[in-house]
Amino acid sequence: FYTRERQELQTEAVMLNASNYVAQVKMDPALVTRFYSNRLADFRIPERVQLRYVEFPLTNYYAAAEEELMKTNLNEVVDMNLQRLGTNYVQFGATPEDAKAKIRTEIIRNRGLNEARRRANEFATHLLEVEPARPGNLELVGATNGVTVKSSAPFDRKDGPKELEIGANAASFANAAFALSPTNDLFAGPLVGQNGAYVIGFDKRIPSEIPPYDQIQSKVEQAYKEYEAAGLRRTPGTEA
């Protein structure tokens, strides 16, 4: 009886959240603009930087890394790693063979990333040898080395650059990027990401700002809807 009753109660229960009430929110332009004015800090954009960078992608070195490792005892190294894992091999694959394939890939990836870092370090060395130090040196050395200089979109410390696959090194990358300046450290690297290595250069720094209402009107309206919907959810007798 308890189980049946519990199942019936679970079926009848309705989990309500603020999104159930969004459609009921009345959009009064005056109230929306006042909402924006009273919460300017909520819409502040943090300080951002924009970079110019050279990428040394893992894909450029993976095949060569695999070829070099195949000349050694790669299969034995994979087997030893699998044995060392014991029953914990499942973190790499459902079966021992799946785990071995993943371990093998990771070993090759690491070798490829090491080569990407080495190439990036060579580039950075040449870059820092050019005198006088100026932002345009990145393009100059890039042209002589046959690599393309790219530009990132502005990014903050929290989110990082969307164009670069930084992975677990996001914090150290952000620190290096925000330490750059037009008068002191123009360049940094090599910086190793998830799928390659990078040499980065200062482009511009954008101070923290609060965008005018007309630039972020849709964002403000959405925030207002969510705020008012949450209030409706807490109001007794309001139906979703």
PDB file of C-alpha atoms in Angstrom:
ATOM      1  CA  PHE A   1       0.000   0.000   0.000  1.00  0.00           C
ATOM      2  CA  TYR A   2       2.833   2.404   0.904  1.00  0.00           C
ATOM      3  CA  THR A   3       4.580   1.855  -2.411  1.00  0.00           C
ATOM      4  CA  ARG A   4       1.397   2.409  -4.435  1.00  0.00           C
ATOM      5  CA  GLU A   5       0.493   5.517  -2.445  1.00  0.00           C
ATOM      6  CA  ARG A   6       4.032   6.907  -2.839  1.00  0.00           C
ATOM      7  CA  GLN A   7       3.929   6.324  -6.595  1.00  0.00           C
ATOM      8  CA  GLU A   8       0.552   8.080  -6.846  1.00  0.00           C
ATOM      9  CA  LEU A   9       1.848  11.060  -4.902  1.00  0.00           C
ATOM     10  CA  GLN A  10       4.931  11.253  -7.100  1.00  0.00           C
ATOM     11  CA  THR A  11       2.754  11.187 -10.199  1.00  0.00           C
ATOM     12  CA  GLU A  12       0.541  13.968  -8.925  1.00  0.00           C
ATOM     13  CA  ALA A  13       3.396  16.157  -7.684  1.00  0.00           C
ATOM     14  CA  VAL A  14       4.229  19.079  -9.921  1.00  0.00           C
ATOM     15  CA  MET A  15       7.666  20.622  -9.672  1.00  0.00           C
ATOM     16  CA  LEU A  16       7.247  24.290 -10.375  1.00  0.00           C
ATOM     17  CA  ASN A  17      10.065  26.665 -11.196  1.00  0.00           C
ATOM     18  CA  ALA A  18      10.227  30.256 -12.292  1.00  0.00           C
ATOM     19  CA  SER A  19      10.123  29.376 -15.988  1.00  0.00           C
ATOM     20  CA  ASN A  20       6.525  28.194 -15.576  1.00  0.00           C
ATOM     21  CA  TYR A  21       5.507  31.802 -14.857  1.00  0.00           C
ATOM     22  CA  VAL A  22       7.478  33.682 -17.517  1.00  0.00           C
ATOM     23  CA  ALA A  23       4.485  33.911 -19.839  1.00  0.00           C
ATOM     24  CA  GLN A  24       2.506  35.723 -17.130  1.00  0.00           C
ATOM     25  CA  VAL A  25       5.020  38.548 -16.741  1.00  0.00           C
ATOM     26  CA  LYS A  26       3.749  41.867 -18.074  1.00  0.00           C
ATOM     27  CA  MET A  27       6.462  43.772 -19.939  1.00  0.00           C
ATOM     28  CA  ASP A  28       6.078  47.412 -18.938  1.00  0.00           C
ATOM     29  CA  PRO A  29       8.925  49.346 -20.670  1.00  0.00           C
ATOM     30  CA  ALA A  30       9.195  51.806 -17.784  1.00  0.00           C
ATOM     31  CA  LEU A  31       9.546  49.001 -15.246  1.00  0.00           C
ATOM     32  CA  VAL A  32      12.118  47.217 -17.395  1.00  0.00           C
ATOM     33  CA  THR A  33      14.310  50.317 -17.714  1.00  0.00           C
ATOM     34  CA  ARG A  34      14.007  50.948 -13.965  1.00  0.00           C
ATOM     35  CA  PHE A  35      15.005  47.319 -13.364  1.00  0.00           C
ATOM     36  CA  TYR A  36      18.106  47.963 -15.470  1.00  0.00           C
ATOM     37  CA  SER A  37      18.940  51.220 -13.640  1.00  0.00           C
ATOM     38  CA  ASN A  38      18.595  49.598 -10.228  1.00  0.00           C
ATOM     39  CA  ARG A  39      20.817  46.656 -11.132  1.00  0.00           C
ATOM     40  CA  LEU A  40      23.579  48.162 -13.225  1.00  0.00           C
ATOM     41  CA  ALA A  41      26.200  46.035 -11.486  1.00  0.00           C
ATOM     42  CA  ASP A  42      24.456  42.878 -12.709  1.00  0.00           C
ATOM     43  CA  PHE A  43      25.026  43.926 -16.314  1.00  0.00           C
ATOM     44  CA  ARG A  44      28.631  45.039 -15.952  1.00  0.00           C
ATOM     45  CA  ILE A  45      31.028  43.412 -18.414  1.00  0.00           C
ATOM     46  CA  PRO A  46      34.365  42.578 -16.735  1.00  0.00           C
ATOM     47  CA  GLU A  47      37.712  43.712 -18.065  1.00  0.00           C
ATOM     48  CA  ARG A  48      38.625  41.904 -21.271  1.00  0.00           C
ATOM     49  CA  VAL A  49      41.675  41.440 -23.446  1.00  0.00           C
ATOM     50  CA  GLN A  50      42.067  40.648 -27.107  1.00  0.00           C
ATOM     51  CA  LEU A  51      45.010  38.664 -28.442  1.00  0.00           C
ATOM     52  CA  ARG A  52      46.884  37.966 -31.613  1.00  0.00           C
ATOM     53  CA  TYR A  53      48.256  34.463 -31.572  1.00  0.00           C
ATOM     54  CA  VAL A  54      50.019  31.700 -33.445  1.00  0.00           C
ATOM     55  CA  GLU A  55      48.754  28.141 -33.052  1.00  0.00           C
ATOM     56  CA  PHE A  56      50.719  24.922 -33.337  1.00  0.00           C
ATOM     57  CA  PRO A  57      47.911  22.334 -33.486  1.00  0.00           C
ATOM     58  CA  LEU A  58      48.322  18.764 -32.302  1.00  0.00           C
ATOM     59  CA  THR A  59      46.921  17.494 -35.609  1.00  0.00           C
ATOM     60  CA  ASN A  60      50.097  18.706 -37.339  1.00  0.00           C
ATOM     61  CA  TYR A  61      52.253  16.387 -35.245  1.00  0.00           C
ATOM     62  CA  TYR A  62      50.053  13.427 -34.295  1.00  0.00           C
ATOM     63  CA  ALA A  63      50.891  11.221 -37.291  1.00  0.00           C
ATOM     64  CA  ALA A  64      54.634  11.800 -36.928  1.00  0.00           C
ATOM     65  CA  ALA A  65      54.425  11.100 -33.193  1.00  0.00           C
ATOM     66  CA  GLU A  66      52.618   7.823 -33.866  1.00  0.00           C
ATOM     67  CA  GLU A  67      55.169   6.832 -36.485  1.00  0.00           C
ATOM     68  CA  GLU A  68      58.080   7.525 -34.140  1.00  0.00           C
ATOM     69  CA  LEU A  69      56.481   5.678 -31.244  1.00  0.00           C
ATOM     70  CA  MET A  70      55.766   2.644 -33.436  1.00  0.00           C
ATOM     71  CA  LYS A  71      59.528   2.322 -33.937  1.00  0.00           C
ATOM     72  CA  THR A  72      59.855   1.826 -30.174  1.00  0.00           C
ATOM     73  CA  ASN A  73      58.075  -0.413 -27.657  1.00  0.00           C
ATOM     74  CA  LEU A  74      54.742   1.430 -27.815  1.00  0.00           C
ATOM     75  CA  ASN A  75      52.633  -1.731 -27.508  1.00  0.00           C
ATOM     76  CA  GLU A  76      54.617  -2.858 -24.464  1.00  0.00           C
ATOM     77  CA  VAL A  77      54.197   0.550 -22.833  1.00  0.00           C
ATOM     78  CA  VAL A  78      50.447   0.356 -23.430  1.00  0.00           C
ATOM     79  CA  ASP A  79      50.299  -3.135 -21.891  1.00  0.00           C
ATOM     80  CA  MET A  80      52.310  -2.019 -18.849  1.00  0.00           C
ATOM     81  CA  ASN A  81      49.985   0.937 -18.299  1.00  0.00           C
ATOM     82  CA  LEU A  82      46.972  -1.336 -18.514  1.00  0.00           C
ATOM     83  CA  GLN A  83      48.464  -3.747 -15.980  1.00  0.00           C
ATOM     84  CA  ARG A  84      49.299  -0.886 -13.643  1.00  0.00           C
ATOM     85  CA  LEU A  85      45.671   0.249 -13.720  1.00  0.00           C
ATOM     86  CA  GLY A  86      44.317  -3.138 -12.684  1.00  0.00           C
ATOM     87  CA  THR A  87      40.535  -3.063 -12.408  1.00  0.00           C
ATOM     88  CA  ASN A  88      40.629   0.733 -12.720  1.00  0.00           C
ATOM     89  CA  TYR A  89      41.092   0.323 -16.472  1.00  0.00           C
ATOM     90  CA  VAL A  90      37.337   1.021 -16.799  1.00  0.00           C
ATOM     91  CA  GLN A  91      38.096   4.746 -16.528  1.00  0.00           C
ATOM     92  CA  PHE A  92      39.570   4.411 -20.020  1.00  0.00           C
ATOM     93  CA  GLY A  93      37.125   1.948 -21.570  1.00  0.00           C
ATOM     94  CA  ALA A  94      34.450  -0.662 -20.940  1.00  0.00           C
ATOM     95  CA  THR A  95      36.761  -3.510 -21.927  1.00  0.00           C
ATOM     96  CA  PRO A  96      40.528  -4.042 -21.673  1.00  0.00           C
ATOM     97  CA  GLU A  97      40.819  -3.623 -25.438  1.00  0.00           C
ATOM     98  CA  ASP A  98      38.905  -0.340 -25.356  1.00  0.00           C
ATOM     99  CA  ALA A  99      41.132   0.842 -22.515  1.00  0.00           C
ATOM    100  CA  LYS A 100      44.276  -0.105 -24.419  1.00  0.00           C
ATOM    101  CA  ALA A 101      43.107   1.870 -27.447  1.00  0.00           C
ATOM    102  CA  LYS A 102      42.464   4.933 -25.273  1.00  0.00           C
ATOM    103  CA  ILE A 103      45.803   4.603 -23.475  1.00  0.00           C
ATOM    104  CA  ARG A 104      47.575   4.266 -26.806  1.00  0.00           C
ATOM    105  CA  THR A 105      45.888   7.406 -28.114  1.00  0.00           C
ATOM    106  CA  GLU A 106      46.809   9.367 -24.984  1.00  0.00           C
ATOM    107  CA  ILE A 107      50.471   8.336 -25.239  1.00  0.00           C
ATOM    108  CA  ILE A 108      50.585   9.482 -28.866  1.00  0.00           C
ATOM    109  CA  ARG A 109      48.737  12.687 -27.997  1.00  0.00           C
ATOM    110  CA  ASN A 110      51.251  13.504 -25.287  1.00  0.00           C
ATOM    111  CA  ARG A 111      54.149  12.965 -27.676  1.00  0.00           C
ATOM    112  CA  GLY A 112      52.417  15.118 -30.295  1.00  0.00           C
ATOM    113  CA  LEU A 113      51.717  17.883 -27.771  1.00  0.00           C
ATOM    114  CA  ASN A 114      55.357  17.829 -26.686  1.00  0.00           C
ATOM    115  CA  GLU A 115      56.376  18.375 -30.296  1.00  0.00           C
ATOM    116  CA  ALA A 116      53.818  21.179 -30.672  1.00  0.00           C
ATOM    117  CA  ARG A 117      55.248  22.807 -27.556  1.00  0.00           C
ATOM    118  CA  ARG A 118      58.796  22.441 -28.896  1.00  0.00           C
ATOM    119  CA  ARG A 119      57.842  24.121 -32.179  1.00  0.00           C
ATOM    120  CA  ALA A 120      56.037  26.888 -30.320  1.00  0.00           C
ATOM    121  CA  ASN A 121      59.090  27.395 -28.111  1.00  0.00           C
ATOM    122  CA  GLU A 122      61.329  27.722 -31.168  1.00  0.00           C
ATOM    123  CA  PHE A 123      58.942  30.313 -32.597  1.00  0.00           C
ATOM    124  CA  ALA A 124      58.828  32.236 -29.304  1.00  0.00           C
ATOM    125  CA  THR A 125      62.629  32.232 -29.127  1.00  0.00           C
ATOM    126  CA  HIS A 126      62.910  33.766 -32.606  1.00  0.00           C
ATOM    127  CA  LEU A 127      60.176  36.243 -31.741  1.00  0.00           C
ATOM    128  CA  LEU A 128      61.924  37.510 -28.620  1.00  0.00           C
ATOM    129  CA  GLU A 129      65.212  37.906 -30.497  1.00  0.00           C
ATOM    130  CA  VAL A 130      63.745  40.547 -32.814  1.00  0.00           C
ATOM    131  CA  GLU A 131      64.670  44.092 -31.825  1.00  0.00           C
ATOM    132  CA  PRO A 132      63.119  46.445 -31.117  1.00  0.00           C
ATOM    133  CA  ALA A 133      60.209  44.645 -29.481  1.00  0.00           C
ATOM    134  CA  ARG A 134      56.970  45.763 -31.121  1.00  0.00           C
ATOM    135  CA  PRO A 135      53.529  44.180 -31.702  1.00  0.00           C
ATOM    136  CA  GLY A 136      54.141  43.766 -35.440  1.00  0.00           C
ATOM    137  CA  ASN A 137      56.993  41.337 -34.768  1.00  0.00           C
ATOM    138  CA  LEU A 138      54.469  38.530 -34.378  1.00  0.00           C
ATOM    139  CA  GLU A 139      53.374  38.923 -38.006  1.00  0.00           C
ATOM    140  CA  LEU A 140      56.972  39.365 -39.116  1.00  0.00           C
ATOM    141  CA  VAL A 141      58.210  36.138 -37.532  1.00  0.00           C
ATOM    142  CA  GLY A 142      55.006  34.362 -38.509  1.00  0.00           C
ATOM    143  CA  ALA A 143      55.586  35.220 -42.167  1.00  0.00           C
ATOM    144  CA  THR A 144      59.208  34.015 -42.115  1.00  0.00           C
ATOM    145  CA  ASN A 145      58.156  30.762 -40.433  1.00  0.00           C
ATOM    146  CA  GLY A 146      55.142  30.074 -42.612  1.00  0.00           C
ATOM    147  CA  VAL A 147      52.548  30.284 -39.844  1.00  0.00           C
ATOM    148  CA  THR A 148      49.386  32.366 -39.735  1.00  0.00           C
ATOM    149  CA  VAL A 149      48.747  34.984 -37.061  1.00  0.00           C
ATOM    150  CA  LYS A 150      45.134  34.959 -35.873  1.00  0.00           C
ATOM    151  CA  SER A 151      43.080  37.290 -33.686  1.00  0.00           C
ATOM    152  CA  SER A 152      40.867  36.312 -30.780  1.00  0.00           C
ATOM    153  CA  ALA A 153      37.602  37.925 -29.851  1.00  0.00           C
ATOM    154  CA  PRO A 154      37.711  39.919 -26.595  1.00  0.00           C
ATOM    155  CA  PHE A 155      37.444  37.636 -23.549  1.00  0.00           C
ATOM    156  CA  ASP A 156      37.467  37.894 -19.763  1.00  0.00           C
ATOM    157  CA  ARG A 157      39.354  35.877 -17.174  1.00  0.00           C
ATOM    158  CA  LYS A 158      36.415  33.629 -16.367  1.00  0.00           C
ATOM    159  CA  ASP A 159      35.345  32.500 -19.830  1.00  0.00           C
ATOM    160  CA  GLY A 160      38.639  32.684 -21.726  1.00  0.00           C
ATOM    161  CA  PRO A 161      39.016  32.776 -25.507  1.00  0.00           C
ATOM    162  CA  LYS A 162      36.415  30.754 -27.393  1.00  0.00           C
ATOM    163  CA  GLU A 163      38.695  30.241 -30.398  1.00  0.00           C
ATOM    164  CA  LEU A 164      41.432  28.471 -28.432  1.00  0.00           C
ATOM    165  CA  GLU A 165      41.034  25.022 -26.897  1.00  0.00           C
ATOM    166  CA  ILE A 166      42.786  25.616 -23.597  1.00  0.00           C
ATOM    167  CA  GLY A 167      41.245  22.837 -21.510  1.00  0.00           C
ATOM    168  CA  ALA A 168      42.638  22.260 -18.021  1.00  0.00           C
ATOM    169  CA  ASN A 169      45.203  25.058 -18.406  1.00  0.00           C
ATOM    170  CA  ALA A 170      42.572  27.808 -18.611  1.00  0.00           C
ATOM    171  CA  ALA A 171      43.657  29.561 -15.395  1.00  0.00           C
ATOM    172  CA  SER A 172      47.353  29.754 -16.295  1.00  0.00           C
ATOM    173  CA  PHE A 173      46.461  30.862 -19.831  1.00  0.00           C
ATOM    174  CA  ALA A 174      44.248  33.655 -18.499  1.00  0.00           C
ATOM    175  CA  ASN A 175      47.008  34.817 -16.153  1.00  0.00           C
ATOM    176  CA  ALA A 176      49.496  34.954 -19.036  1.00  0.00           C
ATOM    177  CA  ALA A 177      47.046  36.767 -21.305  1.00  0.00           C
ATOM    178  CA  PHE A 178      46.096  39.412 -18.748  1.00  0.00           C
ATOM    179  CA  ALA A 179      49.753  39.983 -17.831  1.00  0.00           C
ATOM    180  CA  LEU A 180      50.507  41.226 -21.361  1.00  0.00           C
ATOM    181  CA  SER A 181      50.768  44.942 -22.009  1.00  0.00           C
ATOM    182  CA  PRO A 182      51.804  47.243 -24.882  1.00  0.00           C
ATOM    183  CA  THR A 183      54.710  48.690 -22.899  1.00  0.00           C
ATOM    184  CA  ASN A 184      56.024  45.715 -20.960  1.00  0.00           C
ATOM    185  CA  ASP A 185      55.421  42.085 -21.921  1.00  0.00           C
ATOM    186  CA  LEU A 186      54.140  41.992 -25.485  1.00  0.00           C
ATOM    187  CA  PHE A 187      54.288  38.220 -25.946  1.00  0.00           C
ATOM    188  CA  ALA A 188      53.942  34.992 -23.976  1.00  0.00           C
ATOM    189  CA  GLY A 189      54.414  31.333 -24.717  1.00  0.00           C
ATOM    190  CA  PRO A 190      54.603  28.585 -25.390  1.00  0.00           C
ATOM    191  CA  LEU A 191      51.269  27.905 -23.710  1.00  0.00           C
ATOM    192  CA  VAL A 192      50.004  24.347 -24.047  1.00  0.00           C
ATOM    193  CA  GLY A 193      46.285  23.801 -24.497  1.00  0.00           C
ATOM    194  CA  GLN A 194      44.106  20.754 -24.952  1.00  0.00           C
ATOM    195  CA  ASN A 195      44.873  20.284 -28.626  1.00  0.00           C
ATOM    196  CA  GLY A 196      47.941  22.355 -29.346  1.00  0.00           C
ATOM    197  CA  ALA A 197      50.429  24.977 -28.223  1.00  0.00           C
ATOM    198  CA  TYR A 198      50.223  28.731 -28.602  1.00  0.00           C
ATOM    199  CA  VAL A 199      52.347  31.844 -28.675  1.00  0.00           C
ATOM    200  CA  ILE A 200      50.235  34.871 -27.842  1.00  0.00           C
ATOM    201  CA  GLY A 201      50.683  38.606 -28.302  1.00  0.00           C
ATOM    202  CA  PHE A 202      48.989  41.666 -26.845  1.00  0.00           C
ATOM    203  CA  ASP A 203      46.379  43.329 -29.032  1.00  0.00           C
ATOM    204  CA  LYS A 204      44.158  45.433 -26.802  1.00  0.00           C
ATOM    205  CA  ARG A 205      42.766  45.725 -23.300  1.00  0.00           C
ATOM    206  CA  ILE A 206      39.114  46.676 -22.854  1.00  0.00           C
ATOM    207  CA  PRO A 207      38.204  48.190 -19.460  1.00  0.00           C
ATOM    208  CA  SER A 208      35.226  46.946 -17.515  1.00  0.00           C
ATOM    209  CA  GLU A 209      32.042  48.664 -18.651  1.00  0.00           C
ATOM    210  CA  ILE A 210      28.292  48.769 -18.262  1.00  0.00           C
ATOM    211  CA  PRO A 211      26.714  48.677 -21.728  1.00  0.00           C
ATOM    212  CA  PRO A 212      23.958  51.205 -22.468  1.00  0.00           C
ATOM    213  CA  TYR A 213      20.446  49.842 -22.172  1.00  0.00           C
ATOM    214  CA  ASP A 214      19.791  49.930 -25.914  1.00  0.00           C
ATOM    215  CA  GLN A 215      22.784  47.670 -26.553  1.00  0.00           C
ATOM    216  CA  ILE A 216      21.610  44.914 -24.219  1.00  0.00           C
ATOM    217  CA  GLN A 217      17.860  45.467 -24.199  1.00  0.00           C
ATOM    218  CA  SER A 218      16.999  41.845 -24.964  1.00  0.00           C
ATOM    219  CA  LYS A 219      19.296  40.622 -22.178  1.00  0.00           C
ATOM    220  CA  VAL A 220      17.748  43.055 -19.697  1.00  0.00           C
ATOM    221  CA  GLU A 221      14.232  42.045 -20.715  1.00  0.00           C
ATOM    222  CA  GLN A 222      15.048  38.370 -20.226  1.00  0.00           C
ATOM    223  CA  ALA A 223      16.526  39.062 -16.791  1.00  0.00           C
ATOM    224  CA  TYR A 224      13.438  41.102 -15.867  1.00  0.00           C
ATOM    225  CA  LYS A 225      11.132  38.269 -16.950  1.00  0.00           C
ATOM    226  CA  GLU A 226      13.042  35.753 -14.854  1.00  0.00           C
ATOM    227  CA  TYR A 227      13.080  38.053 -11.830  1.00  0.00           C
ATOM    228  CA  GLU A 228       9.345  38.762 -12.017  1.00  0.00           C
ATOM    229  CA  ALA A 229       8.546  35.105 -12.721  1.00  0.00           C
ATOM    230  CA  ALA A 230      10.398  34.093  -9.570  1.00  0.00           C
ATOM    231  CA  GLY A 231       8.234  36.555  -7.634  1.00  0.00           C
ATOM    232  CA  LEU A 232       5.059  35.078  -9.099  1.00  0.00           C
ATOM    233  CA  ARG A 233       6.209  31.591  -8.130  1.00  0.00           C
ATOM    234  CA  ARG A 234       6.549  32.710  -4.514  1.00  0.00           C
ATOM    235  CA  THR A 235       3.122  34.404  -4.504  1.00  0.00           C
ATOM    236  CA  PRO A 236       0.403  32.163  -2.995  1.00  0.00           C
ATOM    237  CA  GLY A 237      -2.524  31.475  -5.287  1.00  0.00           C
ATOM    238  CA  THR A 238      -0.656  32.223  -8.511  1.00  0.00           C
ATOM    239  CA  GLU A 239      -1.213  29.540 -11.118  1.00  0.00           C
ATOM    240  CA  ALA A 240       1.491  28.443 -13.512  1.00  0.00           C
TER     241      ALA A 240
END
